[in-house]
Amino acid sequence: MLTAFLLFWPALAGLLVLLMRGEAAKKVALGAAVIEFLAVVDAMMQFDPNAGTQFELNLPWIENAGIAFHIGMDGISMLLVFLAAFLVPLIILASFKHDYRNPGTFYALILFMQTGMIGSFVALDAFVFYFFWEVALIPIYFIAGIWGGERRVPVTFKFFIYTIFGSLFMLVGFVYLYFQTPGTHTSDLSAFYQLALSPENQSWVFWFIFLAFAIKMPVFPFHTWQPDTYTEAPTTGTMLLSGIMLKMGIYGVIRWLLPVVPAGVAQWADVVLVLAIIGIIYGAIIAIRQNDMKRLAAFSSISHVGLIAAGLFTLNMQGLQGAMIQMLSHGINVVGIFFLIDIIFRRLGTREIKALGGITQYGKAFTICFMVVLLAMVGLPLTNGFVGEFLLLSGVFQYNYIMGGVAGITIILGAVYMFRMFQRVMFGEANYVTSKFTDLTATEMAVLIPIIIMIFWIGLHPNTFLQISEPAVRDLLTIIKR
Amino acid sequence: METPNYIPYDYLPIIVQFLAAAGFVAFAMGLTHMIGPKRHSKVKDEAWECGIPTVGNARTPVSYKYFMTAILFVLFDIEIIFMYPWAVNFKALGTEGFIQMLTFMGLLMTGFVYVIKKGILKWE
Amino acid sequence: MTSIILLSVFGIINLFLGFLKSNRILMPAVVVFLAIVFGVNFIDWNQGPQTHFNNMLVIDNFSVAFAAVMVLSMLLILPFSRSYVTDENPHLAEFYSLLLFSLVGAIMMVSYENMLMLFLGIEILSIAMYVLAGSHKKQLRSNEAALKYLLMGSFATGILLFGIALIYGASGTFNISDIASFSSTQPAGLLPMMEVGVLMILIGVCFKIGAAPFHFWTPDVYEGTPTIFTAYMSTVVKTAGIAAFYKLVWSVFPGLNEFWYPTLVAITVLTLVIGNVGAAVQNSFKRMLAYSSIAHAGYLLIALTSFNDRSENAILFYALAYTVATVAAFGVLKLVSDQRGEEGYEAFNGLGKTNPLLAFSMTVAMCSLASIPLTGGFFAKFFIFGAAIDAGAVWLVVVAILMSAVSIYYYFRVVIAMYMRDAEGERIAVDPFAAFMLIVLSIFTILMGVAPGLFNNLL
Amino acid sequence: MEFLLNPFSINALIILAIFGLTLFIATYCTYAERKIAAFIQDRVGPNRAGPLGLAQPLADAVKMFFKEEFIPANAHKFLFVAGPSLAMLTACMSSAVIPFGNTLIIDGVGEIRLQGIEVNIGMLYIFGVVALGVYGIMIGGWASNNKFSLLGAIRAASQNISYELAMGLSIIAILMMSGSLSLREITLQQGGSFLGISGLDWNIFYQPLGFIIFLTCAFAETNRTPFDLPECETELIGGYHTEYSAMKLGLYLFAEYVNIIVASAVMSVLYFGGFNFPGQEWLRANIASDPTLAHNLVTIIGTVVFFGKIFAFIFFFMWVRWTLPRFRYDQLMHLGWKILIPLAMINVVLTGAAILFWPQLKAMF
Amino acid sequence: MNEIPEVIRTIPLNYYLFLSTALFVIGVTGVLLRRNAIIIFMCIELMLNAVNLLLAAFASYRSDPNGQVFVFFIMAVAAAEVCVGLAIIVMIYRNLQSTDVHLLNKLKW
């Protein structure tokens, strides 16, 4: 029942928020998100990493078709639910300064989206998963489409069609698998795990399902929607997209692809790895050339995700665990960086690196926060980024050392574009624009401080989180290797 | 009484009759064409409207009432055609057939009443 | 059977109600009539197949379910006709009666046991629709729609009839089970006639349901027809057509499966592509809906090609979901175009601000048509694809999915217009009936999206 | 001689005979019409050509042939010619199925029916062909390109089709009684005895209402007064044949008379027993000892009687023309649609009920 | 009644088949090529009559009344169609003063 509460609480709260106007909507939304977070923390306390899937709920849904409303959490889900519950209040808080039209609708959409995302993390039935997967998409489409920048309409449209297109293929894959299950057919995860398809079939089913995840993550060359969307969406939307939604793709691969069609994965892992590594390099190089900070962060995200994807397909413990921890870290870091960029943008009205400079002189606290988040992004030891990247890279090395070597360039390139940006934006002469900068307010601090805490927590003591997912990942690996 | 059988051959004489009629018509038309005088003049060749010069095209649209009558005719005629086979076999069909046809006629009459109430046949 | 008789009688009664001084009573009366028919219809539920009229009609769960869907569609459409309910409208009773009569035809189409009844059902339905298509007498667009519909419709009838005649010539019967047993034994000498007959029947029916390549009349007719009747055409007529088609291919010609299957698949793919691509390039919302109805015919045809125990249910569910969503879309379109005077996407600009209710129900409808989860359309497509994949036609589903992605493009154009463009027009006045019905439709769509088990596997 | 004796040739001969006879009667109808008009109006009528003016029709025909053939400049030439041709053609086509007499039995040939064509759908044939007659009028009126003609033609069409409905309905009652569409069958069935008199079992005694309806419709179908609106001189200057002259006009007028003859014949057949006459069985038994001869004699007398009936009807047609005033158009449509059609329906229902329940009723009393 | 087919079979069934197919094809060609709505309509009627002929031929060959009953229904339906069709054509004529289908371009084909 706890899972069900976690799942539906944001939606119910969202309905309430929908009816409210102005400030009240913001506050109720924030309150609801905090309650959700507390509930997740409570769940984490109760959670026993070694007990497999917990807090299960299995209700008949479309009985005669063997589809059940089956949800529950194991370690992998737990971490991601935690991520979602942790970030949403921060994201809501981060958007407090903005004066969005129809705040009721806006915040309700955020909460609806949280339901969708948590739903896809806890789903244990293919159709429940698909259902929430799509449910999460609609709010973000509206958030980006209604409150976004100038070119929002075509850009979000592209994003939307792209994603739906991919997920429809996933649906076909699922339906096909569903019909391969014995007896009266069921779409339960465990039944999918027991399927023994011929390698040929696995091969195409792999691409059907992977397409959806690849677009969502996004993996090169399916990324073309991403930079535009990140840039045009309101910062809230960008945070939701990059912080949590992106993880849905990665989670999908872990849960619904690797164990379901292992033979297919084995056939195509090399291809995907190459694509992922191309993505790493490509994202980084493009990021270096960017002038718009938000766009830069977007491309950096492609680069980071590339590494996570590479880690996934190594199919070893380091790779997968690295992916887990890096998902958490990247989610936190990217939200932080987008928020910081948003602060600049809100104060100065521009995000162009060329137009900025010398902000250090006007915001001490801001500089510190920016520095910390930046270092975490780059993967400096002691920060969360290091743990993830280290594990991932070692995983890739284990798989193929050439690939590992190439992927390792990411650390250098990441440092290049990040520090380049930092240097141009923060140091140097302040100009007419940047001289108006003021330091962080209390609300902004309230967003950034939890992020910084998490950065160091994971950086210093990653085991808190690694141990949650470890047994689950190990189980998964045994299923994959069956 | 035995029912005589009719074979297609029975219908052949109709051709004879058709030829006779057509021959007569052709003869009459041809003869009058050949022996009648022909004198044309502009005024004479105009359509005759009581001696007054003709105005406009004669083929003007006429009242839609005529049209309605035509449509109704088509419908009712077809419905009546439905009754012919029934009438011929009336005795064989018996009471059941009678009741069925009463239903049919009832519907037909309902439609008829509707048409009349709608004022389709109201001239003026 | 009872529902057919009742509908006919009610249609006649309604005609005579038109002679009353006021038109106000008509709409409530029709609603009551339909509600009665809807209820009575279920008398035959689970009674097993019963034949009527000398084996001409067979009433089984299939026909009862589809009849219910169609009666329901009309019930749902009715409230949007309120703008017609004025005492100045001299033909209101006739419009309603024609709708009732056409429903008779539609029910005949789903319960025929004899080719004669199929033909009669199609014609009763079509002839009423020809009139309704032209019901805006002074409007050239409407006139044109009526003429095109009529010419194409009767042309299709001719082809269909020729097919039926050839089949009769080959098999010596109009009874569908006799034809089925004949075609499964297949005496060698008569085959060509049978095949040509089957082909012509297929063409005729494809014309009627607007499947490509016989679709070209559809957009024009749908666009020109008054919106309320377009809604009717794209729901009831389409449902009846598909159900009849289903019965045709699977009850009448199962023995000739190998012969018509490739044809049907080709038609399906073509319909999907033309419907979706055609819809994508339209600038008029109404015309887009017309093309989208072609596209949905394509999806339904997928279920037709994949015969198994699922396809019946899939078609029923799809028909229901599609109907509900389409009615909502047309309902909103009618309200908008009546008051803003245009039917393009621009007419919807800023509707999200001026009329949140309209915008919301339109969005739900569009999501459903685009088969986004949480709406009935998602499960509809899911069941259809399921049936097809179960039958092994994965590549067909892939085509359908590519086309679905295209469909999102055009369905969401209107959503974009409503929410993401600035308002141009005034607030649109919505009468309470329509508002209520829109809410009902949205709830219904979402209900089908979250609890599809309620409507699934009814047959 | 041999080839003339095969059934087909005999049939052909009979057809030609009937055809000639019809034309002849039609010709003399024009004479009769004038004479009767004169009689009713207390005048003399035609009396110059031949004795009692009997050659008058011939003189008329010759005049018709020699008149100028006039075609208006704006007329549609082909249709202008086709109109009267079609009118005449259809009028002449219908006479052959009428049974003018019973069979003659001739040695070496066998039975000969005094009827051009015996088909099982005689009634439908007549109706079909007669219905085509309206095309002749429509085409002629339209082709003339004259407003009066067009109006006359449309009136004619409208009137003909309206009354055709009532006519068709009134026949149904007869069909229910006879169970056959063959005119010969229907005639033969009327040969029974009624009130003890043989050959008097005529349908008129069972179908008085049907007869009245049919009669009215027959007047309307032939465009005779009081239903002569399509061609009324005072309103439409001749209606559909305003622009016609010479033999084209002649054919139109001629067609009308042929139609009268056919209508009279059909009425005689359907309601007045056709070639049956009262006391025919008695005559058959007593006129000659040789049964074949007796049969032949009865047949010949029957044929004569049949023509008598036709002439009586023709006289009636003319009598009415010179007695009754013309209807107004709305009255005409009112009568056709709102009175005759419902009456005919009632007639059908009553007939049906009577046929079904008469035996039971009889048994009850 | 069994003699009827015997007599009718003096004309082979194929003749009827060819005749009605020819009529049907003429009708179809007319529908596709002609411009005048009334003529298109008449061509459609021609198609229906071809079907009627075919059905009647089949029916008498099999001495099965069903085919002829079907013809009756086709005629009735055709009549209804004619009524509606002519009404529509008249309606258009009133608005347009023409029955040429190509003038009807308010909606693109």
CSV table of N, CA and C in Angstrom, one decimal, chain A residues 358-406:
chain,number,residue,atom,x,y,z
A,358,GLY,N,32.6,38.0,-14.6
A,358,GLY,CA,32.8,38.7,-13.4
A,358,GLY,C,31.7,38.6,-12.3
A,359,ILE,N,30.9,37.6,-12.4
A,359,ILE,CA,29.8,37.5,-11.5
A,359,ILE,C,30.3,37.2,-10.0
A,360,THR,N,31.5,36.6,-9.9
A,360,THR,CA,32.1,36.3,-8.6
A,360,THR,C,32.1,37.6,-7.7
A,361,GLN,N,32.3,38.7,-8.3
A,361,GLN,CA,32.4,39.9,-7.5
A,361,GLN,C,31.1,40.3,-6.8
A,362,TYR,N,29.9,39.8,-7.4
A,362,TYR,CA,28.7,40.3,-6.9
A,362,TYR,C,28.0,39.2,-6.1
A,363,GLY,N,28.4,37.9,-6.2
A,363,GLY,CA,27.7,36.9,-5.4
A,363,GLY,C,28.7,35.8,-4.9
A,364,LYS,N,29.0,36.0,-3.7
A,364,LYS,CA,29.9,35.1,-3.1
A,364,LYS,C,29.3,33.7,-2.9
A,365,ALA,N,28.2,33.7,-2.3
A,365,ALA,CA,27.5,32.4,-2.0
A,365,ALA,C,27.2,31.7,-3.3
A,366,PHE,N,26.8,32.5,-4.3
A,366,PHE,CA,26.5,31.9,-5.6
A,366,PHE,C,27.7,31.2,-6.2
A,367,THR,N,28.8,31.9,-6.1
A,367,THR,CA,30.0,31.4,-6.7
A,367,THR,C,30.4,30.0,-6.0
A,368,ILE,N,30.2,30.0,-4.7
A,368,ILE,CA,30.6,28.7,-4.0
A,368,ILE,C,29.7,27.6,-4.5
A,369,CYS,N,28.4,27.9,-4.5
A,369,CYS,CA,27.5,26.8,-4.9
A,369,CYS,C,27.8,26.4,-6.3
A,370,PHE,N,28.0,27.4,-7.2
A,370,PHE,CA,28.2,27.0,-8.6
A,370,PHE,C,29.5,26.2,-8.7
A,371,MET,N,30.5,26.5,-7.9
A,371,MET,CA,31.7,25.8,-8.0
A,371,MET,C,31.5,24.4,-7.6
A,372,VAL,N,30.8,24.2,-6.5
A,372,VAL,CA,30.6,22.8,-6.0
A,372,VAL,C,29.9,22.0,-7.0
A,373,VAL,N,28.8,22.5,-7.5
A,373,VAL,CA,28.0,21.7,-8.5
A,373,VAL,C,28.9,21.4,-9.7
A,374,LEU,N,29.6,22.4,-10.1
A,374,LEU,CA,30.5,22.3,-11.3
A,374,LEU,C,31.5,21.1,-11.1
A,375,LEU,N,32.1,21.2,-9.9
A,375,LEU,CA,33.1,20.1,-9.6
A,375,LEU,C,32.5,18.8,-9.6
A,376,ALA,N,31.2,18.7,-9.1
A,376,ALA,CA,30.5,17.4,-9.0
A,376,ALA,C,30.3,17.0,-10.5
A,377,MET,N,29.9,17.9,-11.3
A,377,MET,CA,29.6,17.5,-12.7
A,377,MET,C,30.9,17.0,-13.4
A,378,VAL,N,32.0,17.6,-13.1
A,378,VAL,CA,33.2,17.2,-13.7
A,378,VAL,C,33.7,15.9,-13.2
A,379,GLY,N,33.3,15.6,-11.9
A,379,GLY,CA,33.7,14.3,-11.4
A,379,GLY,C,34.9,14.3,-10.6
A,380,LEU,N,35.0,15.4,-9.8
A,380,LEU,CA,36.2,15.5,-8.9
A,380,LEU,C,36.0,14.6,-7.8
A,381,PRO,N,37.1,13.9,-7.3
A,381,PRO,CA,37.0,13.1,-6.2
A,381,PRO,C,36.4,13.8,-5.0
A,382,LEU,N,35.7,13.1,-4.1
A,382,LEU,CA,35.0,13.6,-3.0
A,382,LEU,C,33.6,14.1,-3.4
A,383,THR,N,33.3,14.3,-4.6
A,383,THR,CA,32.0,14.7,-5.0
A,383,THR,C,31.3,13.4,-5.6
A,384,ASN,N,30.0,13.5,-5.7
A,384,ASN,CA,29.2,12.4,-6.2
A,384,ASN,C,29.6,11.9,-7.6
A,385,GLY,N,30.0,12.9,-8.4
A,385,GLY,CA,30.3,12.6,-9.8
A,385,GLY,C,31.4,11.6,-9.9
A,386,PHE,N,32.3,11.7,-9.0
A,386,PHE,CA,33.5,10.9,-9.1
A,386,PHE,C,33.1,9.4,-8.9
A,387,VAL,N,32.3,9.2,-7.9
A,387,VAL,CA,32.0,7.8,-7.6
A,387,VAL,C,31.4,7.1,-8.8
A,388,GLY,N,30.4,7.8,-9.4
A,388,GLY,CA,29.7,7.2,-10.5
A,388,GLY,C,30.6,7.0,-11.7
A,389,GLU,N,31.3,8.1,-12.1
A,389,GLU,CA,32.2,8.0,-13.3
A,389,GLU,C,33.3,6.9,-13.1
A,390,PHE,N,33.8,6.8,-11.9
A,390,PHE,CA,34.8,5.8,-11.7
A,390,PHE,C,34.3,4.4,-11.9
A,391,LEU,N,33.2,4.2,-11.2
A,391,LEU,CA,32.6,2.8,-11.4
A,391,LEU,C,32.3,2.5,-12.8
A,392,LEU,N,31.7,3.5,-13.5
A,392,LEU,CA,31.3,3.3,-14.9
A,392,LEU,C,32.5,3.0,-15.8
A,393,LEU,N,33.5,3.9,-15.6
A,393,LEU,CA,34.6,3.7,-16.5
A,393,LEU,C,35.3,2.4,-16.2
A,394,SER,N,35.4,2.0,-14.9
A,394,SER,CA,36.0,0.7,-14.7
A,394,SER,C,35.2,-0.4,-15.3
A,395,GLY,N,33.9,-0.3,-15.2
A,395,GLY,CA,33.0,-1.3,-15.8
A,395,GLY,C,33.3,-1.4,-17.3
A,396,VAL,N,33.4,-0.2,-18.0
A,396,VAL,CA,33.7,-0.2,-19.4
A,396,VAL,C,35.0,-0.8,-19.7
A,397,PHE,N,36.0,-0.5,-18.9
A,397,PHE,CA,37.4,-1.0,-19.1
A,397,PHE,C,37.3,-2.5,-19.0
A,398,GLN,N,36.6,-3.0,-18.1
A,398,GLN,CA,36.5,-4.4,-17.9
A,398,GLN,C,35.9,-5.1,-19.2
A,399,TYR,N,35.0,-4.4,-19.8
A,399,TYR,CA,34.3,-4.9,-21.0
A,399,TYR,C,35.3,-4.9,-22.2
A,400,ASN,N,35.9,-3.8,-22.4
A,400,ASN,CA,36.8,-3.6,-23.5
A,400,ASN,C,37.7,-2.4,-23.2
A,401,TYR,N,39.0,-2.6,-23.1
A,401,TYR,CA,39.8,-1.5,-22.6
A,401,TYR,C,39.9,-0.4,-23.6
A,402,ILE,N,39.8,-0.7,-24.9
A,402,ILE,CA,39.9,0.4,-25.9
A,402,ILE,C,38.7,1.4,-25.7
A,403,MET,N,37.5,0.7,-25.6
A,403,MET,CA,36.3,1.5,-25.4
A,403,MET,C,36.4,2.3,-24.1
A,404,GLY,N,37.0,1.6,-23.1
A,404,GLY,CA,37.2,2.3,-21.8
A,404,GLY,C,38.1,3.5,-22.0
A,405,GLY,N,39.1,3.3,-22.7
A,405,GLY,CA,40.1,4.4,-22.9
A,405,GLY,C,39.4,5.6,-23.6
A,406,VAL,N,38.6,5.3,-24.6
A,406,VAL,CA,38.0,6.4,-25.4
A,406,VAL,C,37.0,7.1,-24.4
